[in-house]
């Protein structure tokens, strides 16, 4: 069966879906992307992903000729054309600045390219959720406030894949970035949380980390359920002494951690708060499924 990719308004058979080598995404990683997933057709948090994309497109001065509704309906069309409307799917929305005109600055009269890919989702191993994963701290150290660019989902993902490879070489599934003075920032492809004496901690957005869509959902779940959540600067020594650790991302959801570097999480994994969260997150997905189908009909 053919797979179809959305390129600038057209659904094209995958092996004919082409972007010029002069595209600035290819030449300079000058582009943004979003990754989201569906649960049996329900495009979970689609609005929030598109909102984050458009915020970054605006801040980074992409010259966008389409609006949020156009992108959302293009995602739905791409999912449907690939017969994924009832399956678990992986969706990537990519916007590049367009063909390079010679000017490196943003004012070269650029016409962005919009690409949407939808594929069936390969689930993560069940043991990741039942027993937890290993994480490491990356050798890459960021400055205390990172860079204002880290809060956008830039196509330039090399630091992240480098850190992921460090994790892979050390028998771990995720790497976390620290500042030079050992404050925790975020995972290479996730946000990071830990629990200490029944209080949940996660680094604040003021440290220029990605404002994860799942991070936001999780913070709201904690607030709704009166579980104490603090967004504050946290040190490496706090996480290695944590009672529970977990990471969040759109594709993997909530994933418990059993070991960080050489430090094993002392309590059971997943711990009480993580288990409760995993259940409440599952409920949220179920609830939004009903709302999503109502909205489509
Ligand atoms: N990664 N931090 C970084 C650096 C990320 O790349 C991601 C997402 C997150 C979590 O954000 P969200 O909850 O919105 O997925 C945090 C995705 C999964 C990816 O790159 O494919």
XYZ file of C-alpha atoms and ligand atoms in Angstrom:
318
model
C 0.000 0.000 0.000
C 1.250 3.473 -0.876
C 2.108 5.962 1.810
C 1.276 9.612 1.258
C 3.078 12.738 2.422
C 1.506 16.181 2.527
C 3.648 18.793 0.750
C 2.348 22.340 0.339
C -1.295 21.400 -0.156
C -0.821 18.122 -2.048
C -0.830 14.536 -0.830
C 2.015 12.926 -2.749
C 3.107 9.265 -2.831
C 6.021 8.998 -0.393
C 8.750 8.164 -2.900
C 7.724 11.162 -5.016
C 7.613 13.534 -2.047
C 10.596 15.776 -2.676
C 12.021 19.019 -1.297
C 14.772 20.939 -3.076
C 18.384 20.562 -1.874
C 18.320 24.368 -1.802
C 15.672 24.361 0.908
C 16.946 26.198 3.987
C 15.825 23.332 6.185
C 18.364 21.130 4.395
C 21.075 23.793 4.058
C 20.862 25.410 7.507
C 18.296 23.479 9.583
C 16.211 26.639 9.166
C 12.865 25.176 10.117
C 10.609 23.996 12.893
C 8.747 20.798 13.564
C 6.194 19.189 15.819
C 5.828 15.535 16.698
C 2.541 14.236 18.019
C 0.716 10.972 18.171
C -2.797 9.690 17.856
C -4.493 7.103 20.021
C -6.701 5.084 17.693
C -7.350 8.095 15.543
C -7.554 10.702 18.303
C -4.896 13.311 17.539
C -3.968 13.964 21.152
C -3.306 17.654 21.953
C -3.295 18.625 18.268
C -4.382 22.198 19.111
C -1.531 22.650 21.606
C 1.093 21.369 19.145
C -0.128 23.650 16.381
C -0.266 26.576 18.818
C 3.365 25.987 19.869
C 4.405 25.729 16.214
C 2.696 28.996 15.282
C 4.150 30.778 18.292
C 7.666 29.790 17.188
C 6.943 30.602 13.523
C 5.943 34.091 14.614
C 8.846 34.681 17.003
C 11.377 33.408 14.451
C 9.769 35.457 11.654
C 8.696 32.796 9.186
C 6.569 34.308 6.476
C 3.540 32.021 6.837
C 0.828 32.079 4.156
C -1.435 29.572 6.000
C -3.171 29.552 9.376
C -3.562 27.128 12.272
C -6.868 25.692 11.010
C -5.260 24.928 7.640
C -2.470 22.943 9.331
C -4.904 21.042 11.577
C -7.094 20.039 8.658
C -3.991 19.065 6.641
C -2.923 16.778 9.508
C -6.366 15.128 9.595
C -6.324 14.671 5.780
C -2.830 13.135 5.876
C -3.811 10.709 8.623
C -6.959 9.717 6.772
C -5.221 9.315 3.368
C -2.800 6.885 5.040
C -5.683 4.850 6.499
C -4.631 5.723 10.030
C -7.914 7.265 11.207
C -8.562 4.344 13.579
C -4.949 3.447 14.481
C -2.134 4.667 16.695
C -0.152 7.011 14.474
C 3.012 9.088 14.610
C 2.659 12.529 13.014
C 5.356 15.002 12.132
C 4.612 18.542 10.950
C 7.606 20.311 9.397
C 7.875 23.919 8.257
C 11.050 25.208 6.600
C 11.781 28.771 5.556
C 11.891 27.707 1.895
C 14.383 27.885 -0.972
C 17.542 29.795 -0.128
C 17.726 33.102 -1.978
C 21.303 33.950 -0.985
C 20.485 36.070 2.052
C 21.278 34.402 5.372
C 19.002 36.726 7.358
C 15.257 36.129 7.458
C 14.273 38.912 5.080
C 15.072 37.210 1.772
C 11.442 37.038 0.605
C 11.129 33.425 1.666
C 8.171 31.144 0.905
C 7.942 28.388 3.549
C 7.441 24.709 2.807
C 4.919 22.730 4.842
C 5.357 18.958 5.041
C 3.281 16.492 7.078
C 4.211 12.860 7.580
C 1.892 10.312 9.204
C 2.931 6.748 9.862
C 1.825 3.924 12.079
C 3.297 4.166 15.545
C 5.861 1.653 16.754
C 5.069 1.332 20.459
C 7.835 1.510 23.066
C 8.569 -1.760 24.896
C 6.053 -2.479 27.659
C 8.885 -3.031 30.196
C 9.847 0.640 29.870
C 6.535 1.445 31.568
C 6.376 -1.442 34.013
C 10.032 -1.462 35.140
C 11.393 1.948 34.134
C 14.278 3.026 31.917
C 17.893 4.062 32.465
C 18.899 7.654 31.837
C 22.304 9.334 31.833
C 23.509 12.911 32.036
C 24.879 14.068 28.687
C 28.467 15.289 28.397
C 26.990 18.395 26.732
C 26.639 21.197 29.265
C 24.483 24.228 28.558
C 24.985 27.666 30.037
C 22.827 28.582 33.038
C 19.975 29.995 30.957
C 20.582 27.822 27.896
C 19.814 29.752 24.741
C 16.501 31.409 23.876
C 16.432 29.083 20.855
C 16.077 25.930 22.964
C 12.434 26.735 23.654
C 11.577 26.244 19.966
C 11.368 22.872 18.250
C 14.058 23.650 15.713
C 14.941 21.227 12.941
C 18.500 21.553 14.239
C 18.430 18.544 16.560
C 22.073 17.546 16.476
C 22.799 18.165 20.163
C 19.798 16.023 20.993
C 20.705 13.101 18.737
C 24.309 13.300 19.961
C 23.027 13.014 23.548
C 20.661 10.184 22.533
C 23.641 8.364 21.082
C 25.559 8.854 24.326
C 22.596 7.253 26.097
C 22.479 4.388 23.611
C 26.232 3.691 24.055
C 25.723 3.572 27.835
C 22.791 1.179 27.866
C 20.323 3.991 28.612
C 17.237 5.223 26.769
C 17.475 8.934 27.507
C 20.133 11.550 28.225
C 19.503 14.726 30.190
C 21.140 18.098 29.687
C 22.649 19.880 32.687
C 24.032 23.362 33.045
C 27.744 23.825 33.747
C 26.900 24.188 37.428
C 24.901 20.950 37.405
C 21.348 22.246 37.285
C 18.965 19.929 35.473
C 17.329 21.183 32.292
C 15.543 18.599 30.127
C 15.944 15.298 28.350
C 17.224 15.013 24.782
C 13.652 14.298 23.660
C 11.609 14.726 26.828
C 10.949 16.855 29.896
C 12.100 15.597 33.229
C 10.311 15.367 36.590
C 11.171 13.859 39.947
C 9.452 13.318 43.289
C 10.971 13.961 46.708
C 8.908 13.544 49.890
C 5.599 13.605 47.952
C 6.431 16.875 46.146
C 6.971 16.822 42.373
C 9.723 18.996 40.859
C 10.466 19.993 37.292
C 12.784 22.703 35.878
C 11.036 26.009 35.029
C 10.500 27.319 31.493
C 12.627 30.366 32.414
C 15.629 28.076 31.939
C 14.864 28.035 28.221
C 13.805 24.448 27.934
C 11.194 23.186 25.497
C 7.677 23.979 26.765
C 6.620 20.361 26.347
C 2.964 19.771 25.560
C 3.002 16.672 27.778
C 4.792 18.641 30.529
C 1.866 21.076 30.557
C -0.734 18.289 30.600
C 1.101 16.640 33.507
C 1.374 19.871 35.517
C -2.367 20.406 35.088
C -3.131 16.847 36.165
C -1.102 17.406 39.348
C -2.895 20.685 40.051
C -6.340 19.177 39.435
C -5.511 16.331 41.808
C -3.926 18.484 44.505
C -0.519 16.884 44.182
C 2.179 19.443 44.990
C 4.138 20.443 41.910
C 7.011 22.957 41.938
C 8.598 24.410 38.837
C 11.976 25.421 40.177
C 15.680 25.167 39.457
C 16.880 21.776 40.606
C 20.355 20.383 41.061
C 21.808 17.059 39.925
C 22.206 16.007 43.585
C 18.407 16.468 44.016
C 17.535 14.070 41.214
C 20.000 11.360 42.224
C 18.384 11.371 45.671
C 14.828 11.411 44.355
C 12.154 8.924 45.419
C 10.762 8.760 41.890
C 11.852 10.056 38.474
C 9.922 10.118 35.205
C 10.148 11.726 31.791
C 7.366 13.055 29.569
C 6.964 13.364 25.808
C 4.143 13.274 23.300
C 5.125 10.015 21.670
C 6.119 8.006 24.748
C 3.789 9.668 27.302
C 4.919 9.158 30.923
C 7.947 6.894 31.322
C 9.319 5.970 34.761
C 13.087 5.992 35.363
C 14.859 3.325 37.387
C 18.470 4.510 37.167
C 20.303 7.761 36.492
C 23.986 7.384 35.667
C 25.194 4.942 38.360
C 22.450 5.854 40.859
C 19.536 3.437 41.211
C 16.167 4.883 42.287
C 15.697 3.579 45.817
C 11.917 3.087 45.962
C 9.709 0.947 43.754
C 9.501 1.805 40.070
C 7.121 3.173 38.971
C 6.593 4.867 42.331
C 3.199 5.788 43.785
C 2.928 9.266 42.289
C 4.249 8.155 38.890
C 1.776 5.244 38.797
C -1.089 7.534 39.727
C -0.030 10.000 37.053
C 0.205 7.264 34.395
C -3.362 6.260 35.210
C -4.659 9.865 35.201
C -2.833 10.586 31.926
C -4.474 7.491 30.412
C -7.871 8.814 31.559
C -7.112 12.182 29.955
C -6.326 10.461 26.647
C -9.591 8.482 26.850
C -11.618 11.587 27.675
C -10.074 13.633 24.871
C -10.802 10.772 22.470
C -14.531 11.262 23.033
C -14.220 15.027 22.588
C -12.090 14.634 19.459
C -14.619 12.384 17.728
C -17.467 14.716 18.681
C -15.552 17.650 17.161
C -14.909 15.777 13.913
C -18.556 14.831 13.386
N 10.511 15.441 21.537
N 12.280 18.443 25.303
C 12.825 18.163 24.094
C 14.214 18.643 23.827
C 12.090 17.455 23.125
O 12.631 17.214 21.931
C 10.782 17.015 23.429
C 9.919 16.289 22.428
C 10.249 17.299 24.691
C 8.846 16.887 25.070
O 7.893 17.704 24.437
P 6.414 17.217 24.084
O 5.790 16.814 25.363
O 5.792 18.411 23.491
O 6.516 16.056 23.127
C 11.024 18.024 25.600
C 9.680 14.800 20.561
C 9.018 13.582 21.064
C 10.421 14.579 19.276
O 11.371 15.263 19.063
O 10.004 13.802 18.440
